[in-house]
PDB file of C-alpha atoms in Angstrom:
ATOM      1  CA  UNK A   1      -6.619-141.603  -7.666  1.00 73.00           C
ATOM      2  CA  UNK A   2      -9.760-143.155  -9.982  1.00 82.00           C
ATOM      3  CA  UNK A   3     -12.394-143.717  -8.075  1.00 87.00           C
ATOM      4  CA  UNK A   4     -14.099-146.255  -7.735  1.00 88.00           C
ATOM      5  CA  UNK A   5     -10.699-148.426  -7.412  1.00 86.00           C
ATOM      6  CA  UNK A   6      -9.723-150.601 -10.352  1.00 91.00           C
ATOM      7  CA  UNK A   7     -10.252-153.472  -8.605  1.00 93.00           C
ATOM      8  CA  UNK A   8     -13.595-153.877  -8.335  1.00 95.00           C
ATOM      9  CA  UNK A   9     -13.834-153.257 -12.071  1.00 92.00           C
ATOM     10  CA  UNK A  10     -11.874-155.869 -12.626  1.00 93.00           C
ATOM     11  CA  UNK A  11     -13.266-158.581 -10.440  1.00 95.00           C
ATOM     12  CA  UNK A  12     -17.295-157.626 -11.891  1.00 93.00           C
ATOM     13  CA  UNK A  13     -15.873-157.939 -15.773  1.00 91.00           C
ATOM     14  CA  UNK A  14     -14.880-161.896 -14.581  1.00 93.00           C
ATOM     15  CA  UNK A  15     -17.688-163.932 -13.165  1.00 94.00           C
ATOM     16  CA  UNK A  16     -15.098-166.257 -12.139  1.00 96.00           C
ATOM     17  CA  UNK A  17     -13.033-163.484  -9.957  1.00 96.00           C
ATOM     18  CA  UNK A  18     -16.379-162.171  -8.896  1.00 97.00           C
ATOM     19  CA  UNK A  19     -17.430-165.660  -7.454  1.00 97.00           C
ATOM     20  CA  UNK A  20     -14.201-166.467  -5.776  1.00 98.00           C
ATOM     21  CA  UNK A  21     -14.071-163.166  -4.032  1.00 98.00           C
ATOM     22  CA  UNK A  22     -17.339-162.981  -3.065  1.00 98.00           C
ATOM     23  CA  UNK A  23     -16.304-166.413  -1.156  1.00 98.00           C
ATOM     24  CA  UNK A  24     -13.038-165.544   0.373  1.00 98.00           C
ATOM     25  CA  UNK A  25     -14.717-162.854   2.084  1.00 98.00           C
ATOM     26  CA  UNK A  26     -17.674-165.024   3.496  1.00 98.00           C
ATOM     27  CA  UNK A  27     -20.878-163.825   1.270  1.00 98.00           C
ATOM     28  CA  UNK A  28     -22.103-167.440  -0.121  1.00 98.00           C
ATOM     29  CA  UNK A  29     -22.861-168.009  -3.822  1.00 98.00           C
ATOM     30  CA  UNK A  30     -24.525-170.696  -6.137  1.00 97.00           C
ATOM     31  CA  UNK A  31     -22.079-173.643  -6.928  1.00 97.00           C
ATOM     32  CA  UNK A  32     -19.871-172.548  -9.789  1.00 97.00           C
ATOM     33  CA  UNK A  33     -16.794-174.232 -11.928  1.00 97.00           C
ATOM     34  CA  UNK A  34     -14.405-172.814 -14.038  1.00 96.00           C
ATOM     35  CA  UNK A  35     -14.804-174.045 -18.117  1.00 96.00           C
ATOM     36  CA  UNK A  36     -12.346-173.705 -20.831  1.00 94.00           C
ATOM     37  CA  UNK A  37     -13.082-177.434 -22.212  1.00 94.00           C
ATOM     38  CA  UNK A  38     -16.197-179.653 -23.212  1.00 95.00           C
ATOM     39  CA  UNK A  39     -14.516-182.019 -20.515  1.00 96.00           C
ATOM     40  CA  UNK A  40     -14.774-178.963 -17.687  1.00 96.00           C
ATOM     41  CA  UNK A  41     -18.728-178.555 -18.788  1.00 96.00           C
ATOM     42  CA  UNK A  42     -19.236-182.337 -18.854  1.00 96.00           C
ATOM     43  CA  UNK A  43     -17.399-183.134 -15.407  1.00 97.00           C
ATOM     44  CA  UNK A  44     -18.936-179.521 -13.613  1.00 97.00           C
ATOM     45  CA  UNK A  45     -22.505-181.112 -14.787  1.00 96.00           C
ATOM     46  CA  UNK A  46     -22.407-184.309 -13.713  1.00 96.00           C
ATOM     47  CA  UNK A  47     -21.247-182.868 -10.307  1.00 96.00           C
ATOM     48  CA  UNK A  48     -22.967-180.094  -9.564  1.00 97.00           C
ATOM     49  CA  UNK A  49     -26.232-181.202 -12.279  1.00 96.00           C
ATOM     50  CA  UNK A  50     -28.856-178.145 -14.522  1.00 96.00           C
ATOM     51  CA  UNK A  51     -27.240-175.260 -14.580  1.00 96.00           C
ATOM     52  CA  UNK A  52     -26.234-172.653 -17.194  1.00 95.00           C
ATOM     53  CA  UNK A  53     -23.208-171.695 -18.746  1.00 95.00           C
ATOM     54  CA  UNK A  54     -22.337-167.896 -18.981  1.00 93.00           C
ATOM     55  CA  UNK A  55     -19.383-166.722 -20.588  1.00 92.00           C
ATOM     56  CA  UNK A  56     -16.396-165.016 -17.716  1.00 90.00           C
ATOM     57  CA  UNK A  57     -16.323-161.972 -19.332  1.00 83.00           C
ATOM     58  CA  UNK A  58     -18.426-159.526 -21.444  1.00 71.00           C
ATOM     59  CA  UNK A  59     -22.041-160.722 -20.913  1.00 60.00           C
ATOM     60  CA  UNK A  60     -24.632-158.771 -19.822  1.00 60.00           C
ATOM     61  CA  UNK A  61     -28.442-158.805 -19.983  1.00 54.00           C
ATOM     62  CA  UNK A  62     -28.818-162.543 -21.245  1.00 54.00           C
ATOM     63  CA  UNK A  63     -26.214-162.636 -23.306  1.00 64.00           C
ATOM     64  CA  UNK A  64     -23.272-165.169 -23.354  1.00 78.00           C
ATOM     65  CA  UNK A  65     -25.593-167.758 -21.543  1.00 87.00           C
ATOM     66  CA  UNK A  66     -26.600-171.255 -22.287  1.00 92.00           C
ATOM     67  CA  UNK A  67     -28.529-173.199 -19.874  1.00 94.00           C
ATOM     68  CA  UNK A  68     -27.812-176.794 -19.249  1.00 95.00           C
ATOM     69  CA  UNK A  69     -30.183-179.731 -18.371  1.00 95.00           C
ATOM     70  CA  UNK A  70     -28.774-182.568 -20.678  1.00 94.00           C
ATOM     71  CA  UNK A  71     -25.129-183.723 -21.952  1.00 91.00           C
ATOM     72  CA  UNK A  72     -26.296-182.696 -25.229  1.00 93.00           C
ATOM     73  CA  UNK A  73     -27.035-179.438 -23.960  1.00 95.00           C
ATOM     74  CA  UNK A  74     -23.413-179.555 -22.651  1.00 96.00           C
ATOM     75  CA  UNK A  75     -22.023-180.252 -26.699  1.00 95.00           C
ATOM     76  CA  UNK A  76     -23.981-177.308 -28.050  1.00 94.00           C
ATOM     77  CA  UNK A  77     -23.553-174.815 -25.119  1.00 94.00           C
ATOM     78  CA  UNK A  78     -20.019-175.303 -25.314  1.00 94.00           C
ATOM     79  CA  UNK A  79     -19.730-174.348 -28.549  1.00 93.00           C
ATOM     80  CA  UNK A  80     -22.048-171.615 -28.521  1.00 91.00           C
ATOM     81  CA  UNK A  81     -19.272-169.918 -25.860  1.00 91.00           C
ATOM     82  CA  UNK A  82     -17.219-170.012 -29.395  1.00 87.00           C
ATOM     83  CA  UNK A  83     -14.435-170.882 -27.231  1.00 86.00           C
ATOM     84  CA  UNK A  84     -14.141-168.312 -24.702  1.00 88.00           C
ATOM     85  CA  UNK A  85     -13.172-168.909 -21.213  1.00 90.00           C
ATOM     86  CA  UNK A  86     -16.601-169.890 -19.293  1.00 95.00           C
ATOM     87  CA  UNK A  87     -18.430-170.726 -15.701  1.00 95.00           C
ATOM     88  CA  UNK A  88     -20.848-173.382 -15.084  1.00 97.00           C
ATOM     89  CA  UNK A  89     -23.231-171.960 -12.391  1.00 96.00           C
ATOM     90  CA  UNK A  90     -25.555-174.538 -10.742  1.00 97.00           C
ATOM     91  CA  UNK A  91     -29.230-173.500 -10.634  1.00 96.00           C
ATOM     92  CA  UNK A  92     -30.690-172.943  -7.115  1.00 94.00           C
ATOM     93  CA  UNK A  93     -34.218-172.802  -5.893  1.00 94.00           C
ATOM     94  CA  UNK A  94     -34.925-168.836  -4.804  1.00 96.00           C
ATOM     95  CA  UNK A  95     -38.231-166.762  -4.291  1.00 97.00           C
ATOM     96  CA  UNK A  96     -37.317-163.882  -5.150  1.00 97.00           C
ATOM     97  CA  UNK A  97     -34.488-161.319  -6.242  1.00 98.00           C
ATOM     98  CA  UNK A  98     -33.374-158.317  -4.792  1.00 98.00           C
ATOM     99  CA  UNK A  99     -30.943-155.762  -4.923  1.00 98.00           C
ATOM    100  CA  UNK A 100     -28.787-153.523  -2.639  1.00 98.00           C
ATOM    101  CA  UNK A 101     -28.049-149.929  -3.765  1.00 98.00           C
ATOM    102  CA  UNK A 102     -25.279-148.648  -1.453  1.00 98.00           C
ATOM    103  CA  UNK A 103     -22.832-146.040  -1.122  1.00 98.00           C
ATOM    104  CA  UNK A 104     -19.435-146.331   0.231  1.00 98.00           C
ATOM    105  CA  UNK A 105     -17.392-142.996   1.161  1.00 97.00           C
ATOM    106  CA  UNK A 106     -14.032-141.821   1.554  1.00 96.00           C
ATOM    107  CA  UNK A 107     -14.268-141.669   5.345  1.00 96.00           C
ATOM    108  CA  UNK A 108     -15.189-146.028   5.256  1.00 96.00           C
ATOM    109  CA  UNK A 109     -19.437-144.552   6.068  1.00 97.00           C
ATOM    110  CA  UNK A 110     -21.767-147.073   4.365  1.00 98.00           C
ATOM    111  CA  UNK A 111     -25.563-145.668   3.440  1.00 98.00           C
ATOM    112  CA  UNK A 112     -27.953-147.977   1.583  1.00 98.00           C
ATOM    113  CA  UNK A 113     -31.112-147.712  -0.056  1.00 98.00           C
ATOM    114  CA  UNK A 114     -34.217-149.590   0.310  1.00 98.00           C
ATOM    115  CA  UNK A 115     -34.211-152.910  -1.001  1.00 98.00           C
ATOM    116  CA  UNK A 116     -36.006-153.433  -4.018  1.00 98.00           C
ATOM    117  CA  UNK A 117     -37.643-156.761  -5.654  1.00 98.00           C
ATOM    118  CA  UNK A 118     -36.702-157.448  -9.467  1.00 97.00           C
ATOM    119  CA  UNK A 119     -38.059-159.501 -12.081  1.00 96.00           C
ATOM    120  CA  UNK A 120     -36.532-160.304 -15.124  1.00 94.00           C
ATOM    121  CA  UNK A 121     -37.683-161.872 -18.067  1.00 91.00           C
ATOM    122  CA  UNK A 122     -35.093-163.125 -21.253  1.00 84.00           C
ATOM    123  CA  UNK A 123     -32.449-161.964 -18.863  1.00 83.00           C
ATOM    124  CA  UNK A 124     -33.184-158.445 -18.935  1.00 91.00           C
ATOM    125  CA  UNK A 125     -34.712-156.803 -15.995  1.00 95.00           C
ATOM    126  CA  UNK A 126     -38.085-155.803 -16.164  1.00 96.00           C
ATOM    127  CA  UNK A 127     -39.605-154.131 -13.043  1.00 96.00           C
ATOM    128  CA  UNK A 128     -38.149-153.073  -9.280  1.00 97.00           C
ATOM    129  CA  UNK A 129     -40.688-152.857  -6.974  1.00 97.00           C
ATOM    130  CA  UNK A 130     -39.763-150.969  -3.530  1.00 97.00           C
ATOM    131  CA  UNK A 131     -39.879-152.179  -0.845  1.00 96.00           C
ATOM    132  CA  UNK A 132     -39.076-156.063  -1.750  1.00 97.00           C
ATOM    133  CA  UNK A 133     -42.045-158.691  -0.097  1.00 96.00           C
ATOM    134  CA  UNK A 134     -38.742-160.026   2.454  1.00 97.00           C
ATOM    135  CA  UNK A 135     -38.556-159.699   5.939  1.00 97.00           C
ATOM    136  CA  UNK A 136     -36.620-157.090   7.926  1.00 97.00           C
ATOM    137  CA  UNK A 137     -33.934-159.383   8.595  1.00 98.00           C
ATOM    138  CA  UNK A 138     -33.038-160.427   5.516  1.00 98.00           C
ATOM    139  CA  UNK A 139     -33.039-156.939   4.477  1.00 98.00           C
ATOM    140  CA  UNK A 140     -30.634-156.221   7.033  1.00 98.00           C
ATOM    141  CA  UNK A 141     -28.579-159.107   6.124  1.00 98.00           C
ATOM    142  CA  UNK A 142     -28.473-158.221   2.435  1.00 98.00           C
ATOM    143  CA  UNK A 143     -27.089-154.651   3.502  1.00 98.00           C
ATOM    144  CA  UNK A 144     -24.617-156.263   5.611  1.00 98.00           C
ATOM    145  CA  UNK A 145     -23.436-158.396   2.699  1.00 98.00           C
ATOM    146  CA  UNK A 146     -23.051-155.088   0.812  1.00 98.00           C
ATOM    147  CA  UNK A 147     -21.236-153.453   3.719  1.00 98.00           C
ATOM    148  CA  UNK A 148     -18.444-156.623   3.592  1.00 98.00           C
ATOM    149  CA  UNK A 149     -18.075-156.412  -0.093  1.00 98.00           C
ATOM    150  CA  UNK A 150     -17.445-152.722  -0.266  1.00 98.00           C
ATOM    151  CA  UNK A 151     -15.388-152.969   2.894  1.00 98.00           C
ATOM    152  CA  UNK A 152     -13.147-155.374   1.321  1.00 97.00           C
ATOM    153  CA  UNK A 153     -12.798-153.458  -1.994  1.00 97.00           C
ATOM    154  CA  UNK A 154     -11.894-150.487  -0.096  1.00 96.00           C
ATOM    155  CA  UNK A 155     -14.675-149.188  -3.012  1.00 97.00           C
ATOM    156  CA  UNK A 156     -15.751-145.392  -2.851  1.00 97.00           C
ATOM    157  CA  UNK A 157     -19.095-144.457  -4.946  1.00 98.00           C
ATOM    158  CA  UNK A 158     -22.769-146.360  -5.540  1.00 98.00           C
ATOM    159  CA  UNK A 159     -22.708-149.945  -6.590  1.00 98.00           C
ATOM    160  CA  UNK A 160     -25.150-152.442  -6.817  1.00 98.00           C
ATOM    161  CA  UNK A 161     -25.412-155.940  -5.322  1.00 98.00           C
ATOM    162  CA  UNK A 162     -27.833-158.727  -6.564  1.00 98.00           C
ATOM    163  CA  UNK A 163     -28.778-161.131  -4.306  1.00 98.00           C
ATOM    164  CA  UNK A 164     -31.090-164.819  -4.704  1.00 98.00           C
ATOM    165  CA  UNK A 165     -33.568-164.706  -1.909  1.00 98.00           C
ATOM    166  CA  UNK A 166     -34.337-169.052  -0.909  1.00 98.00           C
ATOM    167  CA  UNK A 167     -37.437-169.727   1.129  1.00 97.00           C
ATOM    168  CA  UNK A 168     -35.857-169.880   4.383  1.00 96.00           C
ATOM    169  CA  UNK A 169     -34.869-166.109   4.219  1.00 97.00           C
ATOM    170  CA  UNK A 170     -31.033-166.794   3.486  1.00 97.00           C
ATOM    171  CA  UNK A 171     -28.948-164.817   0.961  1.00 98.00           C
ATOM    172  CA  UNK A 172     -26.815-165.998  -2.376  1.00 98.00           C
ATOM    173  CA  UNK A 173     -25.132-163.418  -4.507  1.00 98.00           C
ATOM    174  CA  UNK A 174     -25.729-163.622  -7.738  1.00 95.00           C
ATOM    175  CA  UNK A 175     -23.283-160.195  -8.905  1.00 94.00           C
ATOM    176  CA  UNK A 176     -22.319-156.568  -8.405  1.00 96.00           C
ATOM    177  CA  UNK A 177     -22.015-153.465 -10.229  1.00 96.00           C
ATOM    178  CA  UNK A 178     -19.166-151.173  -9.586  1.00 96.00           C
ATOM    179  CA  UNK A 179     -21.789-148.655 -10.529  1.00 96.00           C
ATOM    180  CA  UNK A 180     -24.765-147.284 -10.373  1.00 97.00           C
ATOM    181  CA  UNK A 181     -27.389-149.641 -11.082  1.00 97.00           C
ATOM    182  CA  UNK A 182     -30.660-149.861 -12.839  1.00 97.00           C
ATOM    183  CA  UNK A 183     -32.863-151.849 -10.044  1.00 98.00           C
ATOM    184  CA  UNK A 184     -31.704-148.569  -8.410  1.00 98.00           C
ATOM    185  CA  UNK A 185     -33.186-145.811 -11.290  1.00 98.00           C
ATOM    186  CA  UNK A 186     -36.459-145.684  -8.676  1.00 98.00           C
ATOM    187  CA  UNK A 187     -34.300-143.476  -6.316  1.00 98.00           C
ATOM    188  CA  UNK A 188     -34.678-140.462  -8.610  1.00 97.00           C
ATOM    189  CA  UNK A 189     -38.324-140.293  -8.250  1.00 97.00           C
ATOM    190  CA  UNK A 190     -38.965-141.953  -4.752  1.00 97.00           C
ATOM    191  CA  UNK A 191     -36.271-140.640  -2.937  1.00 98.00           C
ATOM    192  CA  UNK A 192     -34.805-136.676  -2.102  1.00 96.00           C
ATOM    193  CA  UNK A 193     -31.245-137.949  -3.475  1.00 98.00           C
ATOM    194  CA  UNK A 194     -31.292-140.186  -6.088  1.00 98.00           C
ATOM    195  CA  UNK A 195     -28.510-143.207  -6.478  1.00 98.00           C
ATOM    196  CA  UNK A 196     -26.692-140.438  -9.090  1.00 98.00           C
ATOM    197  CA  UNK A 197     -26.383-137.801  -6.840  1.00 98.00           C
ATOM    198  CA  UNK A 198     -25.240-140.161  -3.948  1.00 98.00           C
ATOM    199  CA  UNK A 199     -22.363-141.230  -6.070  1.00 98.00           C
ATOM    200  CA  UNK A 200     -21.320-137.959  -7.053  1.00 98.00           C
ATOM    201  CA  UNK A 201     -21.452-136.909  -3.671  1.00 98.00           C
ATOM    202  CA  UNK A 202     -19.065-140.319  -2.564  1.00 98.00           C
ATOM    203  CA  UNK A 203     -16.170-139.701  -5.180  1.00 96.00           C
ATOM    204  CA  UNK A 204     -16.520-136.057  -4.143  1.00 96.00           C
ATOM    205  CA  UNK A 205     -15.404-136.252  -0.731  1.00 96.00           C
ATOM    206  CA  UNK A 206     -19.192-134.462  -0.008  1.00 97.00           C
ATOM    207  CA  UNK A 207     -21.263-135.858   2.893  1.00 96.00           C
ATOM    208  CA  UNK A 208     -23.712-138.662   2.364  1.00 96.00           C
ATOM    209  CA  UNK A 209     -27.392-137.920   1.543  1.00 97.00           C
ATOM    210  CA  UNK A 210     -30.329-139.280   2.763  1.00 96.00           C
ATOM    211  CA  UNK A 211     -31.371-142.828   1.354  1.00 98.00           C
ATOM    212  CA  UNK A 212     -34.880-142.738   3.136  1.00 97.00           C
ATOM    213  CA  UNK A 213     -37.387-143.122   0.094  1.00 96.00           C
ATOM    214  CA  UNK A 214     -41.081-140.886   0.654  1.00 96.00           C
ATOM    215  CA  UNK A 215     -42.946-143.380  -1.545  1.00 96.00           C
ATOM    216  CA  UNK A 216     -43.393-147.057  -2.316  1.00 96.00           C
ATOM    217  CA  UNK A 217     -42.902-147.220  -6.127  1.00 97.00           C
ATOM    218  CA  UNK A 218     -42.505-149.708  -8.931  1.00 97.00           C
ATOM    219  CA  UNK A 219     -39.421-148.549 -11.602  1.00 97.00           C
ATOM    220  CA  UNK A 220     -40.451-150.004 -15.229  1.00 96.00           C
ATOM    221  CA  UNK A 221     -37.806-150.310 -17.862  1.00 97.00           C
ATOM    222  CA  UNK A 222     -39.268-149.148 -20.978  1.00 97.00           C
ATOM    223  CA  UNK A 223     -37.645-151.517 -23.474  1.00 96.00           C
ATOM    224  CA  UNK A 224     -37.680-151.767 -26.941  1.00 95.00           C
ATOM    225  CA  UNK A 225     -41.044-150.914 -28.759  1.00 94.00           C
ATOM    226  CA  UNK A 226     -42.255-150.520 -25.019  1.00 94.00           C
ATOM    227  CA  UNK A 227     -41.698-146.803 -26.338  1.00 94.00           C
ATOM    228  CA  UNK A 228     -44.907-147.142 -27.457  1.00 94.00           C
ATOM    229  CA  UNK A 229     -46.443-147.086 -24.707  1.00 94.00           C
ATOM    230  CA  UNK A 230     -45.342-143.389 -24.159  1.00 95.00           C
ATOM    231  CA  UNK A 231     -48.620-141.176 -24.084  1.00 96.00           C
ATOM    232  CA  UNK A 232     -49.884-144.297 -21.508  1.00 95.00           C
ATOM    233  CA  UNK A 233     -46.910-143.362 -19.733  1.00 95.00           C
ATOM    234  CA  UNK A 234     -47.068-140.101 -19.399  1.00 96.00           C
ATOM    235  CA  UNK A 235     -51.321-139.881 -19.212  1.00 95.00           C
ATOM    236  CA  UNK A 236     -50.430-141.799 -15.858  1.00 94.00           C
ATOM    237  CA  UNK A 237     -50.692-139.786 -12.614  1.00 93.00           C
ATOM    238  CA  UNK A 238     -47.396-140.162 -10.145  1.00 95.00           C
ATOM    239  CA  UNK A 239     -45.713-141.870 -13.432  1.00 96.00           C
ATOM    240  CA  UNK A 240     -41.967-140.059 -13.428  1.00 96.00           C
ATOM    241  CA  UNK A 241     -40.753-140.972 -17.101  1.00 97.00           C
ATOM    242  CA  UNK A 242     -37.172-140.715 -17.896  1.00 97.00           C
ATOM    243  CA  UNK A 243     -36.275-141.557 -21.485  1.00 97.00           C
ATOM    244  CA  UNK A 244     -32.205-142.300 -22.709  1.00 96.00           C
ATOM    245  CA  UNK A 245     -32.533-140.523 -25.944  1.00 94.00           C
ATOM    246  CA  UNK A 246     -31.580-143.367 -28.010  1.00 95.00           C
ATOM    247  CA  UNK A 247     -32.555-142.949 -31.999  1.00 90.00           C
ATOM    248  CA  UNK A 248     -32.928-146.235 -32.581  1.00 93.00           C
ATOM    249  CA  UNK A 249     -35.512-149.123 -31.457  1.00 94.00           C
ATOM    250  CA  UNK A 250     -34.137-152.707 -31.283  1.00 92.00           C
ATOM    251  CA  UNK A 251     -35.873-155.325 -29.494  1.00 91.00           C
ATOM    252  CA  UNK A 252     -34.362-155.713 -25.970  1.00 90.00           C
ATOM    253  CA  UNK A 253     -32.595-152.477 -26.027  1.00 93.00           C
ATOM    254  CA  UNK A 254     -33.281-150.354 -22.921  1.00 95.00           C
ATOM    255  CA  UNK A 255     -34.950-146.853 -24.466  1.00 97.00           C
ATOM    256  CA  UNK A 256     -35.888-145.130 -20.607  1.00 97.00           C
ATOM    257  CA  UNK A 257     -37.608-146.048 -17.566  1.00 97.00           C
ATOM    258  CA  UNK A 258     -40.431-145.174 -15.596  1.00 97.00           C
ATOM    259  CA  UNK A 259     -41.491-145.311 -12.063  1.00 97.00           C
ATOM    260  CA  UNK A 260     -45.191-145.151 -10.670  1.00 96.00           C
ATOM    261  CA  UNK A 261     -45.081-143.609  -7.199  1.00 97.00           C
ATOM    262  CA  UNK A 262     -47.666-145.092  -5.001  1.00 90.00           C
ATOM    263  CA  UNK A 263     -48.266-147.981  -2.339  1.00 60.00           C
ATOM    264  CA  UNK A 264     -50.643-150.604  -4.157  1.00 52.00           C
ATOM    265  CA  UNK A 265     -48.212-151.032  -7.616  1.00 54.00           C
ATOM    266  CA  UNK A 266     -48.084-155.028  -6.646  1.00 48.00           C
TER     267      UNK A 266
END
């Protein structure tokens, strides 16, 4: 047996999949329709109104997207999808986004990490700050979401689970990772076992370590010609810097990350 399963692979590579299972099994989402014409954009807009269009299949940090606030924008997003099968996703009003890190092992166990806050900016994220500004109950409720995913996938290993955060506390999903993820990279620096470890440890059959963290943190992405910024990087005390080895700089092309252990990094 591969593990993880080939399922979940399969359902994260379609945001269509992904969206339909993540309602069969009860964890709400933004209002989504399926596109393959300009007639599917134009009817999914007029219902569910701005949105953005994101390819089914092989985006990833911004890519494949086009948002959607006009019926023009609906001509010209359309095509820029150059014909590939596509969702409509209605925008939503949310605070804040957070993740779930969590394990799932061979005996069913469940062990997540502490939730942290991302921001992105041009669709790539930017910082995770630990622990997220949400209260303890939507924290709970986010690792219970995480819990009913992997449950249903009958998943073994670390994946990662991206929730919108409204103002009244509730949940949407945005998507998962049958992986480990990088709004999780903190846990090598901030916690005894790191997100890498724990998922070795799942597909090994090995007990589950401990996700408690020992310090609030922030986890940079360096990005780009952020490599730059190097020698500030590593001048900075409790700064853990983890570069990818990557020869070449291209604008929005993750190079490393680093995370600055401490409990003032807002």
């Amino acid at each position: 047996d591969v593990e993880p399963g080939t399922q979940a692979l399969a359902i994260a590579q379609n945001r269509i999949l992904e969206k339909d299972f993540f309602n069969s099994i009860g964890i709400p989402t933004a209002p989504y329709r399926a596109v393959e014409t300009l007639d599917d954009l134009e009817a999914a807009f007029a219902e569910i109104g701005p949105g953005i269009l994101k390819t089914c299949t092989l985006g990833y940090d911004g890519k494949g997207q086009a948002q959607i606030t006009s019926a023009m924008d609906c001509i010209t997003g359309f095509a820029a999808m150059n014909d590939a099968p596509a969702i409509y996703e209605g925008f939503i009003s949310f605070e804040r986004e957070v993740s779930v890190i969590a394990a799932r092992f061979q005996d069913g166990s469940f062990a997540a990490y502490d939730i942290p806050e991302n921001v992105h900016k041009g669709g790539i994220l930017r910082t995770s700050t630990v622990p997220a500004n949400i209260s303890e109950p939507t924290a709970q409720h986010a690792k219970a979401h995480a819990q009913t995913l992997l449950s249903a996938l009958g998943y073994v290993g670390v994946a990662g689970v991206e929730f919108f955060v409204m103002a009244d506390g509730s949940l949407i999903a945005n998507e998962f990772a049958p992986r480990v993820h990088n709004s999780g990279h903190w846990t090598e620096a901030a916690c005894a076992i790191s997100q890498f470890e724990q998922h070795i440890r799942a597909i090994a059959g090995l007990p589950a370590g401990q996700t408690s963290r020992h310090s609030d943190c922030v986890m940079h992405n360096v990005i780009g010609d952020d490599v730059s910024h190097v020698p500030r990087w590593l001048a900075t005390p409790n700064a853990h810097l983890h570069l990818y080895g990557k020869a070449e700089t291209r604008q929005g092309r993750k190079m490393g990350h680093v995370t600055v252990l401490g409990d003032n990094q807002r």
